[in-house]
GROMACS .gro file of C-alpha atoms in nm:
model
  219
    1UNK     CA    1   0.290  -0.997  -2.462
    2UNK     CA    2   0.248  -0.988  -2.085
    3UNK     CA    3  -0.065  -1.146  -1.940
    4UNK     CA    4  -0.225  -1.058  -1.609
    5UNK     CA    5  -0.442  -1.347  -1.491
    6UNK     CA    6  -0.651  -1.205  -1.211
    7UNK     CA    7  -0.941  -1.396  -1.060
    8UNK     CA    8  -1.074  -1.541  -0.737
    9UNK     CA    9  -0.812  -1.813  -0.744
   10UNK     CA   10  -0.521  -1.662  -0.934
   11UNK     CA   11  -0.312  -1.348  -0.956
   12UNK     CA   12  -0.029  -1.409  -1.200
   13UNK     CA   13   0.190  -1.203  -1.431
   14UNK     CA   14   0.306  -1.413  -1.724
   15UNK     CA   15   0.532  -1.348  -2.019
   16UNK     CA   16   0.376  -1.517  -2.321
   17UNK     CA   17   0.603  -1.605  -2.612
   18UNK     CA   18   0.342  -1.818  -2.788
   19UNK     CA   19   0.084  -2.087  -2.732
   20UNK     CA   20   0.220  -2.314  -2.458
   21UNK     CA   21   0.527  -2.093  -2.409
   22UNK     CA   22   0.484  -1.920  -2.076
   23UNK     CA   23   0.714  -1.774  -1.812
   24UNK     CA   24   0.573  -1.671  -1.475
   25UNK     CA   25   0.703  -1.329  -1.377
   26UNK     CA   26   0.520  -1.290  -1.048
   27UNK     CA   27   0.231  -1.428  -0.847
   28UNK     CA   28   0.043  -1.370  -0.526
   29UNK     CA   29   0.207  -1.491  -0.207
   30UNK     CA   30  -0.127  -1.530  -0.029
   31UNK     CA   31  -0.477  -1.419  -0.134
   32UNK     CA   32  -0.570  -1.370  -0.498
   33UNK     CA   33  -0.707  -1.030  -0.599
   34UNK     CA   34  -1.054  -1.172  -0.661
   35UNK     CA   35  -1.049  -1.332  -0.319
   36UNK     CA   36  -0.953  -0.994  -0.169
   37UNK     CA   37  -1.253  -0.839  -0.344
   38UNK     CA   38  -1.488  -1.108  -0.212
   39UNK     CA   39  -1.354  -1.096   0.143
   40UNK     CA   40  -1.365  -0.717   0.142
   41UNK     CA   41  -1.726  -0.729   0.027
   42UNK     CA   42  -1.812  -0.968   0.309
   43UNK     CA   43  -1.661  -0.727   0.562
   44UNK     CA   44  -1.888  -0.457   0.420
   45UNK     CA   45  -2.194  -0.678   0.448
   46UNK     CA   46  -2.237  -0.737   0.074
   47UNK     CA   47  -2.373  -1.060  -0.076
   48UNK     CA   48  -2.163  -1.331  -0.241
   49UNK     CA   49  -2.000  -1.325  -0.491
   50UNK     CA   50  -1.884  -1.000  -0.346
   51UNK     CA   51  -1.651  -0.860  -0.612
   52UNK     CA   52  -1.918  -0.730  -0.850
   53UNK     CA   53  -2.126  -0.591  -0.561
   54UNK     CA   54  -1.824  -0.412  -0.415
   55UNK     CA   55  -1.745  -0.259  -0.755
   56UNK     CA   56  -2.101  -0.126  -0.787
   57UNK     CA   57  -2.088   0.020  -0.436
   58UNK     CA   58  -1.745   0.173  -0.507
   59UNK     CA   59  -1.891   0.375  -0.796
   60UNK     CA   60  -2.087   0.573  -0.538
   61UNK     CA   61  -1.788   0.644  -0.315
   62UNK     CA   62  -1.478   0.860  -0.293
   63UNK     CA   63  -1.161   0.650  -0.337
   64UNK     CA   64  -0.943   0.898  -0.151
   65UNK     CA   65  -1.138   0.918   0.170
   66UNK     CA   66  -0.968   0.622   0.338
   67UNK     CA   67  -0.604   0.532   0.298
   68UNK     CA   68  -0.521   0.165   0.250
   69UNK     CA   69  -0.179   0.006   0.183
   70UNK     CA   70  -0.065  -0.098  -0.163
   71UNK     CA   71   0.103  -0.424  -0.059
   72UNK     CA   72   0.443  -0.495  -0.215
   73UNK     CA   73   0.394  -0.221  -0.473
   74UNK     CA   74   0.743  -0.088  -0.402
   75UNK     CA   75   0.911  -0.427  -0.374
   76UNK     CA   76   1.164  -0.498  -0.653
   77UNK     CA   77   0.996  -0.823  -0.762
   78UNK     CA   78   0.668  -0.874  -0.945
   79UNK     CA   79   0.486  -1.070  -0.674
   80UNK     CA   80   0.163  -0.967  -0.505
   81UNK     CA   81   0.017  -0.986  -0.156
   82UNK     CA   82  -0.338  -0.896  -0.057
   83UNK     CA   83  -0.381  -1.044   0.292
   84UNK     CA   84  -0.248  -0.730   0.462
   85UNK     CA   85  -0.486  -0.511   0.265
   86UNK     CA   86  -0.779  -0.727   0.370
   87UNK     CA   87  -0.666  -0.697   0.733
   88UNK     CA   88  -0.640  -0.320   0.700
   89UNK     CA   89  -1.002  -0.305   0.583
   90UNK     CA   90  -1.114  -0.531   0.868
   91UNK     CA   91  -0.945  -0.303   1.122
   92UNK     CA   92  -1.097   0.010   0.966
   93UNK     CA   93  -1.445  -0.144   0.962
   94UNK     CA   94  -1.407  -0.247   1.325
   95UNK     CA   95  -1.304   0.106   1.426
   96UNK     CA   96  -1.590   0.265   1.234
   97UNK     CA   97  -1.838   0.023   1.388
   98UNK     CA   98  -1.705   0.115   1.732
   99UNK     CA   99  -1.759   0.483   1.650
  100UNK     CA  100  -2.112   0.414   1.531
  101UNK     CA  101  -2.048   0.543   1.179
  102UNK     CA  102  -2.166   0.219   1.018
  103UNK     CA  103  -2.483   0.212   1.226
  104UNK     CA  104  -2.595   0.572   1.182
  105UNK     CA  105  -2.858   0.588   0.907
  106UNK     CA  106  -2.732   0.926   0.796
  107UNK     CA  107  -2.370   0.823   0.742
  108UNK     CA  108  -2.359   0.445   0.701
  109UNK     CA  109  -2.432   0.427   0.327
  110UNK     CA  110  -2.178   0.695   0.239
  111UNK     CA  111  -1.915   0.546   0.468
  112UNK     CA  112  -1.954   0.199   0.319
  113UNK     CA  113  -1.935   0.339  -0.034
  114UNK     CA  114  -1.619   0.534   0.049
  115UNK     CA  115  -1.466   0.227   0.210
  116UNK     CA  116  -1.546   0.020  -0.099
  117UNK     CA  117  -1.403   0.284  -0.335
  118UNK     CA  118  -1.085   0.327  -0.131
  119UNK     CA  119  -1.032  -0.048  -0.094
  120UNK     CA  120  -1.094  -0.112  -0.463
  121UNK     CA  121  -0.852   0.165  -0.559
  122UNK     CA  122  -0.578   0.004  -0.350
  123UNK     CA  123  -0.624  -0.326  -0.535
  124UNK     CA  124  -0.632  -0.152  -0.874
  125UNK     CA  125  -0.322   0.055  -0.802
  126UNK     CA  126  -0.134  -0.261  -0.705
  127UNK     CA  127  -0.241  -0.456  -1.014
  128UNK     CA  128  -0.170  -0.168  -1.251
  129UNK     CA  129   0.163  -0.078  -1.094
  130UNK     CA  130   0.299  -0.432  -1.103
  131UNK     CA  131   0.172  -0.490  -1.458
  132UNK     CA  132   0.341  -0.177  -1.587
  133UNK     CA  133   0.663  -0.286  -1.419
  134UNK     CA  134   0.634  -0.625  -1.589
  135UNK     CA  135   0.595  -0.457  -1.928
  136UNK     CA  136   0.901  -0.243  -1.861
  137UNK     CA  137   1.105  -0.545  -1.748
  138UNK     CA  138   1.021  -0.751  -2.056
  139UNK     CA  139   1.014  -0.474  -2.315
  140UNK     CA  140   0.666  -0.572  -2.431
  141UNK     CA  141   0.402  -0.312  -2.515
  142UNK     CA  142   0.096  -0.536  -2.511
  143UNK     CA  143  -0.091  -0.642  -2.198
  144UNK     CA  144  -0.366  -0.906  -2.194
  145UNK     CA  145  -0.592  -0.910  -1.887
  146UNK     CA  146  -0.783  -1.233  -1.819
  147UNK     CA  147  -0.994  -1.368  -1.535
  148UNK     CA  148  -1.305  -1.257  -1.351
  149UNK     CA  149  -1.152  -0.942  -1.200
  150UNK     CA  150  -1.083  -0.829  -1.557
  151UNK     CA  151  -1.454  -0.744  -1.580
  152UNK     CA  152  -1.405  -0.462  -1.328
  153UNK     CA  153  -1.479  -0.140  -1.515
  154UNK     CA  154  -1.258   0.081  -1.302
  155UNK     CA  155  -0.962  -0.154  -1.352
  156UNK     CA  156  -1.019  -0.145  -1.728
  157UNK     CA  157  -1.031   0.234  -1.729
  158UNK     CA  158  -0.707   0.265  -1.533
  159UNK     CA  159  -0.525   0.017  -1.758
  160UNK     CA  160  -0.656   0.184  -2.071
  161UNK     CA  161  -0.537   0.526  -1.955
  162UNK     CA  162  -0.193   0.404  -1.846
  163UNK     CA  163  -0.125   0.199  -2.160
  164UNK     CA  164  -0.239   0.487  -2.380
  165UNK     CA  165   0.001   0.715  -2.194
  166UNK     CA  166   0.287   0.470  -2.249
  167UNK     CA  167   0.204   0.401  -2.612
  168UNK     CA  168   0.101   0.043  -2.541
  169UNK     CA  169  -0.220  -0.155  -2.580
  170UNK     CA  170  -0.435  -0.350  -2.334
  171UNK     CA  171  -0.666  -0.633  -2.437
  172UNK     CA  172  -0.960  -0.792  -2.255
  173UNK     CA  173  -1.210  -1.068  -2.326
  174UNK     CA  174  -1.565  -0.946  -2.366
  175UNK     CA  175  -1.714  -0.900  -2.020
  176UNK     CA  176  -1.935  -1.209  -2.041
  177UNK     CA  177  -1.628  -1.425  -2.107
  178UNK     CA  178  -1.419  -1.295  -1.816
  179UNK     CA  179  -1.580  -1.546  -1.582
  180UNK     CA  180  -1.653  -1.819  -1.839
  181UNK     CA  181  -1.390  -2.086  -1.780
  182UNK     CA  182  -1.569  -2.322  -2.018
  183UNK     CA  183  -1.523  -2.085  -2.311
  184UNK     CA  184  -1.162  -2.021  -2.214
  185UNK     CA  185  -1.076  -2.392  -2.199
  186UNK     CA  186  -1.261  -2.470  -2.522
  187UNK     CA  187  -1.087  -2.190  -2.711
  188UNK     CA  188  -0.745  -2.293  -2.580
  189UNK     CA  189  -0.812  -2.654  -2.677
  190UNK     CA  190  -0.921  -2.544  -3.023
  191UNK     CA  191  -0.599  -2.345  -3.070
  192UNK     CA  192  -0.380  -2.634  -2.958
  193UNK     CA  193  -0.566  -2.881  -3.177
  194UNK     CA  194  -0.540  -2.657  -3.484
  195UNK     CA  195  -0.163  -2.623  -3.432
  196UNK     CA  196  -0.090  -2.995  -3.396
  197UNK     CA  197  -0.391  -3.217  -3.478
  198UNK     CA  198  -0.177  -3.532  -3.491
  199UNK     CA  199  -0.079  -3.487  -3.126
  200UNK     CA  200  -0.438  -3.513  -3.006
  201UNK     CA  201  -0.568  -3.839  -3.154
  202UNK     CA  202  -0.635  -4.004  -2.817
  203UNK     CA  203  -0.933  -3.925  -2.595
  204UNK     CA  204  -0.733  -4.018  -2.284
  205UNK     CA  205  -0.743  -3.745  -2.020
  206UNK     CA  206  -0.476  -3.686  -1.756
  207UNK     CA  207  -0.640  -3.521  -1.457
  208UNK     CA  208  -0.414  -3.321  -1.229
  209UNK     CA  209  -0.527  -3.109  -0.932
  210UNK     CA  210  -0.250  -2.859  -1.002
  211UNK     CA  211  -0.079  -2.801  -1.334
  212UNK     CA  212   0.172  -2.513  -1.337
  213UNK     CA  213   0.171  -2.311  -1.658
  214UNK     CA  214   0.544  -2.351  -1.700
  215UNK     CA  215   0.503  -2.731  -1.722
  216UNK     CA  216   0.285  -2.704  -2.029
  217UNK     CA  217   0.443  -2.791  -2.362
  218UNK     CA  218   0.405  -2.632  -2.700
  219UNK     CA  219   0.140  -2.797  -2.919
   0.00000   0.00000   0.00000
């Protein structure tokens, strides 16, 4: 299957051939999608962590009111970029503040909701578009979405609709596990141990600040 790992620290498309058998298809060149959500929320004056608050605000807005770029969506590779999108929101917020639309009590709430909805839609369109391209490139029909951004209801709805249209299937962790790294690590460790118990007889731990997926070995 193809996995989309999308969180505050990661945005990766991975071809998964089995446990410990991974091939990175594309990744972000700058900000992760979750970071883009949080920074966008901060620009809109929402509390941290901003992603969930922005998603709630976006439900009250019109996603087509403001036009934001879909960075690298038309590029031939499967990489992502979200820094330009964040800048586009910052510029739009600055212009609306200069016009007084974010200070006027009669328009501010609606404007912020429309900004949130439009910004969120740009992120979703980018994630969905690149993921569908990854499925087409690999020939897989199953997509697994993991990471905190996977809890976003609008993202789930868009993936569900697109995979249904294409005759594929999308899988998610239960919402409460999307941001639970402890559960993720424990489950992965359990799977590796069950595959090769003799390989894990030592309690020695090798700590590495960065450990690329492609350097992992099969259990």
